[in-house]
């Protein structure tokens, strides 16, 4: 158990809909990262938040957005869903300044768009 | 740009066989290197890491050595078990608090 929790575990929804994925980082971790794992693109970095502020952006679509709240949990919002958005979405957290650059991953949310 | 290339799978071995999964990277500077493992139906777990050249990461019988001259970080295990069946990802991170860049993953299947 990494200490990072994600809800829900599974999500099935229809095209055009909007969903919210939730992540709670390990206690004390200020940085949260979101990654998408799909069959064709592999594991890709989407976005990073640090202590409530956006820190880095990767290959995140404009239809997707995220935020980190004062209690440090984070939400990833996916809207106008398409079939191609079906994937496993991981959240990870890290201690800022950790010399080993290690990130701790949650169990993921599997999104299926039908 | 920064990238990781690892051997494509699936790799199928018999129990107690020797395992090598090749990984090479492209990066500026001196990245940290990782192997992550994803067991069926589970999330990603850090298997081992190395933060500087010639470092050897090891865990659960797996080893990998950071080779800067060949930009490689090959994963090895002397005697695999059925329980090692999983997908293995080679990865790098350039800086503290930076994103992790993953390879495409190698599926390993161990036969009893």
CSV table of C-alpha atoms in Angstrom, one decimal:
chain,number,residue,atom,x,y,z
A,1,UNK,CA,0.0,0.0,0.0
A,2,UNK,CA,1.6,3.3,-1.2
A,3,UNK,CA,-0.6,5.5,1.0
A,4,UNK,CA,-2.1,7.2,-2.1
A,5,UNK,CA,-5.8,6.6,-2.5
A,6,UNK,CA,-7.9,7.1,-5.6
A,7,UNK,CA,-11.7,7.0,-6.1
A,8,UNK,CA,-13.6,5.5,-7.7
A,9,UNK,CA,-11.8,2.3,-8.7
A,10,UNK,CA,-13.9,1.9,-11.8
A,11,UNK,CA,-16.1,4.3,-13.8
A,12,UNK,CA,-18.3,3.6,-16.8
A,13,UNK,CA,-19.9,6.5,-18.6
A,14,UNK,CA,-21.1,7.5,-22.0
A,15,UNK,CA,-19.6,9.7,-24.6
A,16,UNK,CA,-20.1,13.4,-24.1
A,17,UNK,CA,-20.4,13.1,-20.3
A,18,UNK,CA,-18.2,14.6,-17.6
A,19,UNK,CA,-16.5,12.8,-14.7
A,20,UNK,CA,-14.4,13.6,-11.7
A,21,UNK,CA,-11.6,11.5,-10.4
A,22,UNK,CA,-10.3,12.0,-6.9
A,23,UNK,CA,-6.9,11.5,-5.4
A,24,UNK,CA,-5.6,11.8,-1.8
A,25,UNK,CA,-1.8,11.9,-1.6
A,26,UNK,CA,0.3,10.4,1.2
A,27,UNK,CA,0.2,12.3,4.4
A,28,UNK,CA,2.7,15.2,4.1
A,29,UNK,CA,3.2,15.0,0.4
A,30,UNK,CA,2.6,18.4,-1.2
A,31,UNK,CA,3.1,17.3,-4.9
A,32,UNK,CA,0.4,15.5,-6.8
A,33,UNK,CA,0.8,14.1,-10.4
A,34,UNK,CA,-1.7,12.7,-12.8
A,35,UNK,CA,-0.9,10.1,-15.4
A,36,UNK,CA,-2.9,8.4,-18.1
A,37,UNK,CA,-2.3,4.8,-19.1
A,38,UNK,CA,-3.8,3.7,-22.4
A,39,UNK,CA,-3.1,0.9,-24.8
A,40,UNK,CA,-1.9,3.1,-27.6
A,41,UNK,CA,-0.1,5.9,-25.8
A,42,UNK,CA,1.3,4.0,-22.8
A,43,UNK,CA,1.9,5.9,-19.6
A,44,UNK,CA,1.8,9.6,-20.0
A,45,UNK,CA,2.2,12.5,-17.6
A,46,UNK,CA,-0.8,14.8,-17.6
A,47,UNK,CA,-0.4,17.5,-15.0
A,48,UNK,CA,1.3,18.2,-11.6
A,49,UNK,CA,0.2,20.3,-8.7
A,50,UNK,CA,2.3,21.5,-5.8
A,51,UNK,CA,0.6,22.8,-2.7
A,52,UNK,CA,-2.5,24.0,-4.6
A,53,UNK,CA,-0.7,25.5,-7.6
A,54,UNK,CA,-0.3,24.0,-11.0
A,55,UNK,CA,3.4,23.3,-11.5
A,56,UNK,CA,3.8,21.4,-14.8
A,57,UNK,CA,1.6,20.4,-17.7
A,58,UNK,CA,2.1,17.4,-20.0
A,59,UNK,CA,0.0,16.0,-22.7
A,60,UNK,CA,-3.3,17.0,-21.1
A,61,UNK,CA,-6.2,17.8,-23.4
A,62,UNK,CA,-8.1,21.0,-23.1
A,63,UNK,CA,-11.2,19.0,-22.2
A,64,UNK,CA,-9.4,17.9,-19.1
A,65,UNK,CA,-8.6,20.0,-16.0
A,66,UNK,CA,-7.4,19.4,-12.5
A,67,UNK,CA,-7.1,21.2,-9.2
A,68,UNK,CA,-5.6,20.6,-5.8
A,69,UNK,CA,-7.5,21.7,-2.7
A,70,UNK,CA,-6.2,23.2,0.6
A,71,UNK,CA,-6.3,19.7,2.2
A,72,UNK,CA,-4.0,18.6,-0.7
A,73,UNK,CA,-6.4,16.2,-2.3
A,74,UNK,CA,-6.7,16.6,-6.0
A,75,UNK,CA,-9.4,16.1,-8.6
A,76,UNK,CA,-9.1,15.4,-12.3
A,77,UNK,CA,-12.1,16.5,-14.3
A,78,UNK,CA,-12.7,15.0,-17.7
A,79,UNK,CA,-15.4,16.5,-19.9
A,80,UNK,CA,-17.0,15.9,-23.3
A,81,UNK,CA,-15.7,12.4,-23.0
A,82,UNK,CA,-14.8,10.4,-26.1
A,83,UNK,CA,-14.2,6.7,-26.6
A,84,UNK,CA,-10.5,7.3,-26.8
A,85,UNK,CA,-10.5,8.7,-23.2
A,86,UNK,CA,-11.0,5.2,-21.9
A,87,UNK,CA,-7.9,4.5,-19.9
A,88,UNK,CA,-6.4,3.9,-16.5
A,89,UNK,CA,-5.8,7.2,-14.7
A,90,UNK,CA,-3.1,7.2,-12.0
A,91,UNK,CA,-2.4,9.7,-9.3
A,92,UNK,CA,1.0,9.9,-7.7
A,93,UNK,CA,2.5,12.0,-4.9
A,94,UNK,CA,5.9,12.9,-3.7
A,95,UNK,CA,7.8,14.7,-1.0
A,96,UNK,CA,9.1,17.9,-2.4
A,97,UNK,CA,12.9,17.9,-2.5
A,98,UNK,CA,13.1,14.1,-2.1
A,99,UNK,CA,16.6,13.4,-3.3
A,100,UNK,CA,15.6,10.1,-4.9
A,101,UNK,CA,12.9,11.7,-7.0
A,102,UNK,CA,10.5,8.9,-6.0
A,103,UNK,CA,6.8,9.1,-6.6
A,104,UNK,CA,4.2,6.9,-4.9
A,105,UNK,CA,1.4,5.8,-7.1
A,106,UNK,CA,-2.2,5.1,-6.2
A,107,UNK,CA,-4.1,2.0,-7.5
A,108,UNK,CA,-5.7,4.0,-10.4
A,109,UNK,CA,-9.2,4.7,-11.7
A,110,UNK,CA,-10.2,2.7,-14.7
A,111,UNK,CA,-12.4,4.8,-16.9
A,112,UNK,CA,-14.5,3.2,-19.6
A,113,UNK,CA,-16.3,5.4,-22.1
A,114,UNK,CA,-19.1,3.7,-24.1
B,1,UNK,CA,13.7,15.1,-25.9
B,2,UNK,CA,13.9,12.8,-23.0
B,3,UNK,CA,12.7,9.3,-23.6
B,4,UNK,CA,12.9,5.7,-22.5
B,5,UNK,CA,13.1,2.7,-24.9
B,6,UNK,CA,12.6,-0.8,-23.5
B,7,UNK,CA,12.3,-4.2,-25.2
B,8,UNK,CA,8.9,-5.1,-26.4
B,9,UNK,CA,7.1,-8.1,-25.0
B,10,UNK,CA,5.6,-10.3,-24.1
B,11,UNK,CA,8.5,-12.2,-22.7
B,12,UNK,CA,7.7,-15.7,-21.7
B,13,UNK,CA,10.1,-17.7,-19.5
B,14,UNK,CA,10.0,-20.9,-17.5
B,15,UNK,CA,10.3,-20.7,-13.7
B,16,UNK,CA,13.9,-20.4,-12.5
B,17,UNK,CA,15.1,-19.0,-15.8
B,18,UNK,CA,17.4,-15.9,-16.0
B,19,UNK,CA,15.7,-12.7,-16.9
B,20,UNK,CA,17.0,-9.6,-18.7
B,21,UNK,CA,14.8,-6.8,-19.9
B,22,UNK,CA,16.7,-4.2,-21.8
B,23,UNK,CA,16.2,-0.5,-21.3
B,24,UNK,CA,18.0,2.5,-22.8
B,25,UNK,CA,17.3,6.2,-22.2
B,26,UNK,CA,17.8,9.6,-23.8
B,27,UNK,CA,18.1,12.5,-21.5
B,28,UNK,CA,20.0,15.6,-20.8
B,29,UNK,CA,22.0,15.8,-17.7
B,30,UNK,CA,22.0,13.1,-15.1
B,31,UNK,CA,18.5,11.7,-14.6
B,32,UNK,CA,17.4,9.2,-11.9
B,33,UNK,CA,16.4,5.9,-13.3
B,34,UNK,CA,13.6,3.5,-12.1
B,35,UNK,CA,12.0,0.2,-12.7
B,36,UNK,CA,8.3,0.1,-11.8
B,37,UNK,CA,6.2,-3.1,-11.8
B,38,UNK,CA,2.5,-3.4,-12.4
B,39,UNK,CA,0.9,-6.7,-11.2
B,40,UNK,CA,-2.3,-7.8,-12.8
B,41,UNK,CA,-5.2,-5.5,-11.8
B,42,UNK,CA,-3.0,-3.4,-9.6
B,43,UNK,CA,-1.3,0.0,-9.7
B,44,UNK,CA,2.4,0.8,-10.2
B,45,UNK,CA,5.0,-0.1,-7.6
B,46,UNK,CA,8.5,1.1,-7.5
B,47,UNK,CA,10.7,-2.0,-7.9
B,48,UNK,CA,14.2,-0.3,-7.8
B,49,UNK,CA,16.0,2.9,-8.5
B,50,UNK,CA,19.4,4.4,-9.2
B,51,UNK,CA,20.2,8.0,-9.0
B,52,UNK,CA,23.7,8.3,-10.4
B,53,UNK,CA,26.1,6.6,-12.8
B,54,UNK,CA,27.3,3.2,-11.8
B,55,UNK,CA,24.7,2.9,-9.0
B,56,UNK,CA,23.1,-0.5,-8.7
B,57,UNK,CA,19.5,-0.7,-7.7
B,58,UNK,CA,18.2,-4.0,-6.2
B,59,UNK,CA,15.1,-5.4,-4.7
B,60,UNK,CA,13.3,-8.8,-4.5
B,61,UNK,CA,16.2,-10.4,-6.4
B,62,UNK,CA,16.0,-7.9,-9.3
B,63,UNK,CA,19.0,-5.7,-10.1
B,64,UNK,CA,19.8,-2.9,-12.6
B,65,UNK,CA,22.9,-0.9,-13.0
B,66,UNK,CA,23.0,2.7,-14.2
B,67,UNK,CA,25.3,2.8,-17.1
B,68,UNK,CA,25.9,6.3,-18.4
B,69,UNK,CA,28.4,5.3,-21.1
B,70,UNK,CA,25.7,3.1,-22.8
B,71,UNK,CA,22.7,5.1,-21.5
B,72,UNK,CA,21.2,1.8,-20.2
B,73,UNK,CA,19.5,0.4,-17.2
B,74,UNK,CA,18.8,-3.2,-17.9
B,75,UNK,CA,16.7,-5.2,-15.4
B,76,UNK,CA,18.0,-8.7,-14.4
B,77,UNK,CA,17.0,-11.5,-12.2
B,78,UNK,CA,18.8,-14.7,-11.7
B,79,UNK,CA,15.9,-17.0,-11.1
B,80,UNK,CA,12.3,-15.9,-11.9
B,81,UNK,CA,9.2,-17.1,-10.2
B,82,UNK,CA,5.6,-17.4,-11.4
B,83,UNK,CA,4.8,-14.6,-9.0
B,84,UNK,CA,7.1,-12.3,-11.0
B,85,UNK,CA,4.5,-12.3,-13.9
B,86,UNK,CA,3.7,-8.6,-14.4
B,87,UNK,CA,4.3,-5.6,-16.6
B,88,UNK,CA,7.7,-3.9,-16.0
B,89,UNK,CA,8.3,-0.3,-16.8
B,90,UNK,CA,11.6,1.4,-17.2
B,91,UNK,CA,11.4,5.1,-16.4
B,92,UNK,CA,13.4,8.3,-15.7
B,93,UNK,CA,13.1,11.6,-14.0
B,94,UNK,CA,15.3,14.5,-14.7
B,95,UNK,CA,14.9,16.6,-11.7
B,96,UNK,CA,13.4,16.7,-8.3
B,97,UNK,CA,9.6,17.2,-8.5
B,98,UNK,CA,9.7,16.5,-12.2
B,99,UNK,CA,7.4,14.2,-14.1
B,100,UNK,CA,8.4,10.6,-14.7
B,101,UNK,CA,8.9,9.5,-18.3
B,102,UNK,CA,8.0,5.9,-18.8
B,103,UNK,CA,8.9,3.3,-21.4
B,104,UNK,CA,6.1,1.4,-23.1
B,105,UNK,CA,6.3,-1.5,-20.6
B,106,UNK,CA,7.3,-5.2,-21.1
B,107,UNK,CA,4.9,-7.9,-20.2
B,108,UNK,CA,6.6,-10.8,-18.4
B,109,UNK,CA,4.9,-14.2,-18.2
B,110,UNK,CA,6.5,-17.0,-16.2
B,111,UNK,CA,5.4,-20.5,-16.7
B,112,UNK,CA,5.5,-23.0,-13.9
